[in-house]
Amino acid sequence: MAMQYDKISDAYSKAANQFVFKRVVECYTVLKVLGSVEGKSVLDVACGDGYYARLLRQRGAARVVGVDVSEQMIKAARERDAGAELGVEYRVHDAADLPVLGSFDRVTAAYLLNYASTREQMLRMCQGMFANLAPGGRLVAVLPNADFDPPGPSSVKYGIVMRPPEDRKEGGATTLDLLVDPPISIRFFYWSRSTHEQVLAEAGFGDIHWHPLECSPEPEHVEFWRDYLGNQHSIALSCRKPPLA
Ligand SMILES: C[S@@+](CC[C@H](N)C(=O)[O-])C[C@H]1O[C@@H](n2cnc3c(N)ncnc32)[C@H](O)[C@@H]1O
């Protein structure tokens, strides 16, 4: 499933950059949970077309490295950055086999762990991110919300159709449709909150918190996103590599 992005890189990149949800809800929450990145080093794992990598450099991060398993997504990221002289470094790596690229203050991973096909693979991803963090550094991730209620308030008006997992067991395959132009379907794996918490703890992380998505506080956004926020398809998570004793 990880390699599906080699086929949909252009469509995904276009969707991410035109999708109001990404800017007004997801990104708003990620930046709030991350706090200031001014002068910090950030590793963005599963960086896709560099959506967060670019943004974090623009917000003052001193060094940003973006990593993705898809060569086509990294190509799209380099093309989007062309001329902007942001100095983001992009590398092709499988997050389940991540070398140590530095001792980063922050790691971001928006929609990575849902591509782990096994618990073992998720553990290797978490261990790789842990190894790339400085002591006391934080990981901020975005994940499909395991508590999303398919019969609950519909997210169609927001351009999002999260299909119920075909089999609600850990690691079961599921599909998300993004109603953009052209529409895209993304396949990934369902994992419960407790599996994420156990695996992160096994990799060494502490201070694990879930952060329901919020929207930018302008009244028109608050009104429009009310139903979505009551049954959100994604959720943010933060955790910390323990500081040196
Ligand atoms: C939904 S996109 C998210 C991209 C970006 N984080 C964003 O929020 O716009 C998921 C990305 O995860 C990448 N990915 C999936 N499995 C991966 C793996 N094992 N290692 C690194 N990247 C992976 C895909 O290639 C794709 O670019």
Short mmCIF file of C-alpha atoms and ligand atoms in Angstrom, two decimals:
data_model
loop_
_atom_site.label_atom_id
_atom_site.label_comp_id
_atom_site.label_asym_id
_atom_site.label_seq_id
_atom_site.Cartn_x
_atom_site.Cartn_y
_atom_site.Cartn_z
CA MET A 1 0.00 0.00 0.00
CA ALA A 2 2.93 2.35 0.64
CA MET A 3 3.80 2.33 -3.05
CA GLN A 4 0.32 3.49 -4.15
CA TYR A 5 1.70 7.05 -3.89
CA ASP A 6 4.07 6.47 -6.81
CA LYS A 7 0.91 6.23 -8.96
CA ILE A 8 -1.09 9.07 -7.38
CA SER A 9 1.70 11.52 -6.50
CA ASP A 10 0.44 14.32 -8.78
CA ALA A 11 -3.20 13.89 -7.77
CA TYR A 12 -2.32 13.67 -4.06
CA SER A 13 -0.06 16.71 -4.20
CA LYS A 14 -2.77 18.73 -5.96
CA ALA A 15 -5.39 17.52 -3.45
CA ALA A 16 -3.28 18.29 -0.37
CA ASN A 17 -2.63 21.81 -1.56
CA GLN A 18 -6.25 22.59 -2.52
CA PHE A 19 -7.91 20.80 0.41
CA VAL A 20 -9.39 23.33 2.85
CA PHE A 21 -9.50 20.67 5.60
CA LYS A 22 -5.73 20.30 5.47
CA ARG A 23 -5.11 24.02 6.04
CA VAL A 24 -7.97 25.04 8.33
CA VAL A 25 -8.20 21.95 10.55
CA GLU A 26 -5.31 19.48 10.29
CA CYS A 27 -2.46 21.93 9.84
CA TYR A 28 -3.92 24.35 12.39
CA THR A 29 -3.90 21.53 14.97
CA VAL A 30 -0.45 20.20 14.06
CA LEU A 31 1.14 23.65 14.40
CA LYS A 32 -0.62 24.23 17.72
CA VAL A 33 0.56 20.87 19.11
CA LEU A 34 4.10 21.37 17.76
CA GLY A 35 4.49 24.85 19.27
CA SER A 36 7.19 27.18 17.96
CA VAL A 37 9.74 25.56 15.63
CA GLU A 38 11.85 28.72 15.42
CA GLY A 39 15.52 27.69 15.23
CA LYS A 40 14.67 23.99 15.66
CA SER A 41 15.64 21.00 13.55
CA VAL A 42 12.74 18.91 12.23
CA LEU A 43 12.59 15.53 10.50
CA ASP A 44 9.33 15.14 8.54
CA VAL A 45 8.73 11.42 7.96
CA ALA A 46 6.28 10.42 5.20
CA CYS A 47 6.70 14.00 3.99
CA GLY A 48 4.79 13.39 0.75
CA ASP A 49 5.11 16.45 -1.47
CA GLY A 50 6.70 18.42 1.39
CA TYR A 51 3.52 20.14 2.60
CA TYR A 52 4.68 20.27 6.25
CA ALA A 53 8.41 20.42 5.47
CA ARG A 54 7.97 23.68 3.54
CA LEU A 55 5.64 25.14 6.12
CA LEU A 56 8.01 24.40 9.00
CA ARG A 57 10.93 26.03 7.19
CA GLN A 58 8.74 29.04 6.48
CA ARG A 59 7.93 29.16 10.19
CA GLY A 60 11.59 29.45 11.11
CA ALA A 61 12.84 25.87 11.56
CA ALA A 62 16.63 25.95 11.14
CA ARG A 63 16.93 22.57 9.41
CA VAL A 64 14.18 20.46 7.85
CA VAL A 65 14.71 17.01 6.35
CA GLY A 66 11.81 15.34 4.55
CA VAL A 67 11.78 11.58 4.06
CA ASP A 68 9.35 9.47 2.04
CA VAL A 69 9.34 5.93 0.67
CA SER A 70 7.89 7.11 -2.65
CA GLU A 71 10.39 8.42 -5.19
CA GLN A 72 7.53 10.13 -7.02
CA MET A 73 6.40 12.00 -3.90
CA ILE A 74 9.97 13.17 -3.25
CA LYS A 75 10.17 14.28 -6.88
CA ALA A 76 6.91 16.23 -6.39
CA ALA A 77 8.34 17.80 -3.21
CA ARG A 78 11.50 18.93 -5.00
CA GLU A 79 9.42 20.35 -7.85
CA ARG A 80 7.17 22.27 -5.44
CA ASP A 81 10.22 23.70 -3.68
CA ALA A 82 11.99 24.66 -6.90
CA GLY A 83 12.81 28.35 -6.86
CA ALA A 84 11.65 28.82 -3.26
CA GLU A 85 15.17 28.29 -1.92
CA LEU A 86 13.87 26.93 1.35
CA GLY A 87 16.77 24.53 1.69
CA VAL A 88 14.63 21.54 2.71
CA GLU A 89 16.63 18.32 2.29
CA TYR A 90 14.61 15.46 0.77
CA ARG A 91 15.55 11.79 0.94
CA VAL A 92 13.91 8.55 -0.20
CA HIS A 93 13.76 6.10 2.72
CA ASP A 94 11.34 3.52 4.04
CA ALA A 95 10.39 4.71 7.54
CA ALA A 96 10.53 1.09 8.69
CA ASP A 97 14.23 1.08 7.82
CA LEU A 98 15.18 4.65 8.66
CA PRO A 99 18.87 5.51 9.10
CA VAL A 100 19.90 8.07 11.69
CA LEU A 101 19.89 11.36 9.76
CA GLY A 102 20.49 13.60 12.76
CA SER A 103 19.53 14.36 16.32
CA PHE A 104 16.36 16.34 15.66
CA ASP A 105 14.39 18.56 18.05
CA ARG A 106 11.10 17.48 16.47
CA VAL A 107 9.87 14.66 14.25
CA THR A 108 6.60 15.06 12.37
CA ALA A 109 4.77 12.15 10.76
CA ALA A 110 1.43 13.02 9.17
CA TYR A 111 -0.22 9.79 7.99
CA LEU A 112 2.68 7.39 8.34
CA LEU A 113 1.77 4.78 10.96
CA ASN A 114 -1.42 3.82 9.08
CA TYR A 115 0.84 2.34 6.38
CA ALA A 116 2.38 -0.18 8.77
CA SER A 117 0.99 -3.50 7.60
CA THR A 118 2.08 -5.30 10.79
CA ARG A 119 2.67 -4.33 14.41
CA GLU A 120 6.36 -5.21 13.89
CA GLN A 121 6.58 -2.75 11.01
CA MET A 122 4.93 -0.03 13.12
CA LEU A 123 7.46 -0.72 15.87
CA ARG A 124 10.37 -0.35 13.43
CA MET A 125 8.93 2.99 12.23
CA CYS A 126 8.61 4.23 15.82
CA GLN A 127 12.13 3.01 16.72
CA GLY A 128 13.54 4.83 13.68
CA MET A 129 11.85 8.08 14.65
CA PHE A 130 12.96 7.65 18.27
CA ALA A 131 16.59 7.15 17.15
CA ASN A 132 16.42 10.40 15.14
CA LEU A 133 15.21 12.51 18.08
CA ALA A 134 17.42 14.37 20.54
CA PRO A 135 16.74 13.51 24.21
CA GLY A 136 13.63 15.45 25.26
CA GLY A 137 12.59 15.86 21.59
CA ARG A 138 8.97 15.37 20.52
CA LEU A 139 7.18 13.41 17.83
CA VAL A 140 3.94 14.91 16.50
CA ALA A 141 1.90 12.59 14.29
CA VAL A 142 -1.43 12.66 12.48
CA LEU A 143 -3.35 9.41 12.17
CA PRO A 144 -6.74 8.15 11.05
CA ASN A 145 -9.02 8.38 14.07
CA ALA A 146 -9.73 4.83 15.25
CA ASP A 147 -12.79 6.18 17.09
CA PHE A 148 -14.39 7.59 13.90
CA ASP A 149 -18.03 6.47 13.82
CA PRO A 150 -19.02 5.55 10.22
CA PRO A 151 -22.79 5.93 10.85
CA GLY A 152 -22.16 9.20 12.77
CA PRO A 153 -22.34 12.74 11.27
CA SER A 154 -21.26 12.46 7.64
CA SER A 155 -18.09 14.12 6.44
CA VAL A 156 -19.15 14.12 2.77
CA LYS A 157 -19.78 17.87 2.84
CA TYR A 158 -16.13 18.26 3.84
CA GLY A 159 -14.97 16.17 0.88
CA ILE A 160 -14.07 13.17 3.02
CA VAL A 161 -15.52 9.65 2.91
CA MET A 162 -13.94 7.30 5.43
CA ARG A 163 -15.18 3.80 4.70
CA PRO A 164 -15.68 1.43 7.64
CA PRO A 165 -12.73 -0.97 8.03
CA GLU A 166 -13.44 -4.07 5.97
CA ASP A 167 -12.59 -6.05 9.05
CA ARG A 168 -12.33 -4.18 12.35
CA LYS A 169 -9.39 -6.24 13.45
CA GLU A 170 -5.95 -4.75 14.10
CA GLY A 171 -4.17 -4.15 10.81
CA GLY A 172 -7.37 -4.57 8.74
CA ALA A 173 -7.41 -2.79 5.38
CA THR A 174 -9.62 0.24 4.89
CA THR A 175 -10.18 3.06 2.37
CA LEU A 176 -10.49 6.83 2.48
CA ASP A 177 -11.98 8.73 -0.45
CA LEU A 178 -11.05 12.37 -0.91
CA LEU A 179 -13.70 14.15 -2.99
CA VAL A 180 -11.30 16.50 -4.72
CA ASP A 181 -10.86 17.06 -8.47
CA PRO A 182 -10.06 14.39 -9.56
CA PRO A 183 -11.27 12.29 -6.57
CA ILE A 184 -8.72 9.93 -5.04
CA SER A 185 -9.01 6.77 -2.95
CA ILE A 186 -6.32 5.91 -0.45
CA ARG A 187 -5.87 2.43 1.07
CA PHE A 188 -4.33 2.00 4.51
CA PHE A 189 -4.46 -0.14 7.64
CA TYR A 190 -6.65 0.23 10.73
CA TRP A 191 -4.90 0.25 14.12
CA SER A 192 -6.51 1.01 17.49
CA ARG A 193 -5.36 3.75 19.81
CA SER A 194 -4.09 1.20 22.32
CA THR A 195 -1.87 -0.49 19.70
CA HIS A 196 -0.31 2.89 18.86
CA GLU A 197 0.22 3.64 22.55
CA GLN A 198 1.79 0.23 23.25
CA VAL A 199 4.09 0.34 20.23
CA LEU A 200 5.25 3.91 20.93
CA ALA A 201 5.98 2.99 24.54
CA GLU A 202 7.89 -0.13 23.39
CA ALA A 203 10.01 2.10 21.13
CA GLY A 204 10.88 4.22 24.19
CA PHE A 205 8.44 7.13 23.92
CA GLY A 206 6.70 8.63 26.95
CA ASP A 207 4.27 11.49 27.55
CA ILE A 208 1.87 10.11 24.90
CA HIS A 209 -1.17 12.32 24.28
CA TRP A 210 -4.01 12.29 21.76
CA HIS A 211 -5.12 15.68 20.43
CA PRO A 212 -8.54 15.84 18.75
CA LEU A 213 -8.38 18.11 15.72
CA GLU A 214 -9.46 21.73 16.15
CA CYS A 215 -10.21 24.36 13.55
CA SER A 216 -8.88 27.81 13.04
CA PRO A 217 -10.94 30.08 15.37
CA GLU A 218 -12.52 32.45 12.79
CA PRO A 219 -16.35 32.28 13.35
CA GLU A 220 -17.07 31.12 9.78
CA HIS A 221 -14.69 28.15 10.21
CA VAL A 222 -16.04 27.24 13.64
CA GLU A 223 -19.59 27.13 12.24
CA PHE A 224 -18.66 25.23 9.06
CA TRP A 225 -16.46 22.57 10.71
CA ARG A 226 -18.77 21.85 13.69
CA ASP A 227 -20.12 18.50 12.37
CA TYR A 228 -16.68 17.38 11.22
CA LEU A 229 -15.13 18.05 14.61
CA GLY A 230 -17.89 16.00 16.25
CA ASN A 231 -16.89 12.91 14.24
CA GLN A 232 -13.40 13.49 12.91
CA HIS A 233 -11.67 11.04 10.59
CA SER A 234 -8.17 12.02 11.75
CA ILE A 235 -6.52 12.78 15.07
CA ALA A 236 -3.15 14.15 16.19
CA LEU A 237 -0.80 12.52 18.66
CA SER A 238 2.29 13.74 20.48
CA CYS A 239 4.91 11.92 22.53
CA ARG A 240 8.39 12.56 23.82
CA LYS A 241 11.78 10.88 23.91
CA PRO A 242 12.73 11.05 27.59
CA PRO A 243 15.35 13.70 28.43
CA LEU A 244 18.73 12.53 29.71
CA ALA A 245 18.59 11.90 33.46
C1 LIG B 1 -1.30 10.80 2.98
S1 LIG B 1 0.38 11.03 2.45
C2 LIG B 1 0.88 12.27 3.63
C3 LIG B 1 1.96 13.17 3.11
C4 LIG B 1 2.30 14.34 4.03
N1 LIG B 1 2.73 13.89 5.33
C5 LIG B 1 1.09 15.24 4.16
O1 LIG B 1 0.50 15.29 5.25
O2 LIG B 1 0.74 15.90 3.17
C6 LIG B 1 1.20 9.60 3.10
C7 LIG B 1 2.66 9.51 2.69
O3 LIG B 1 3.25 8.43 3.42
C8 LIG B 1 4.26 7.87 2.60
N2 LIG B 1 4.62 6.55 3.15
C9 LIG B 1 3.84 5.46 3.21
N3 LIG B 1 4.53 4.44 3.76
C10 LIG B 1 5.77 4.90 4.05
C11 LIG B 1 6.94 4.32 4.60
N4 LIG B 1 6.96 3.03 4.96
N5 LIG B 1 8.03 5.09 4.75
C12 LIG B 1 8.03 6.40 4.37
N6 LIG B 1 6.94 7.01 3.80
C13 LIG B 1 5.82 6.26 3.65
C14 LIG B 1 3.60 7.84 1.24
O4 LIG B 1 4.51 7.65 0.19
C15 LIG B 1 2.91 9.22 1.22
O5 LIG B 1 3.72 10.20 0.65
#
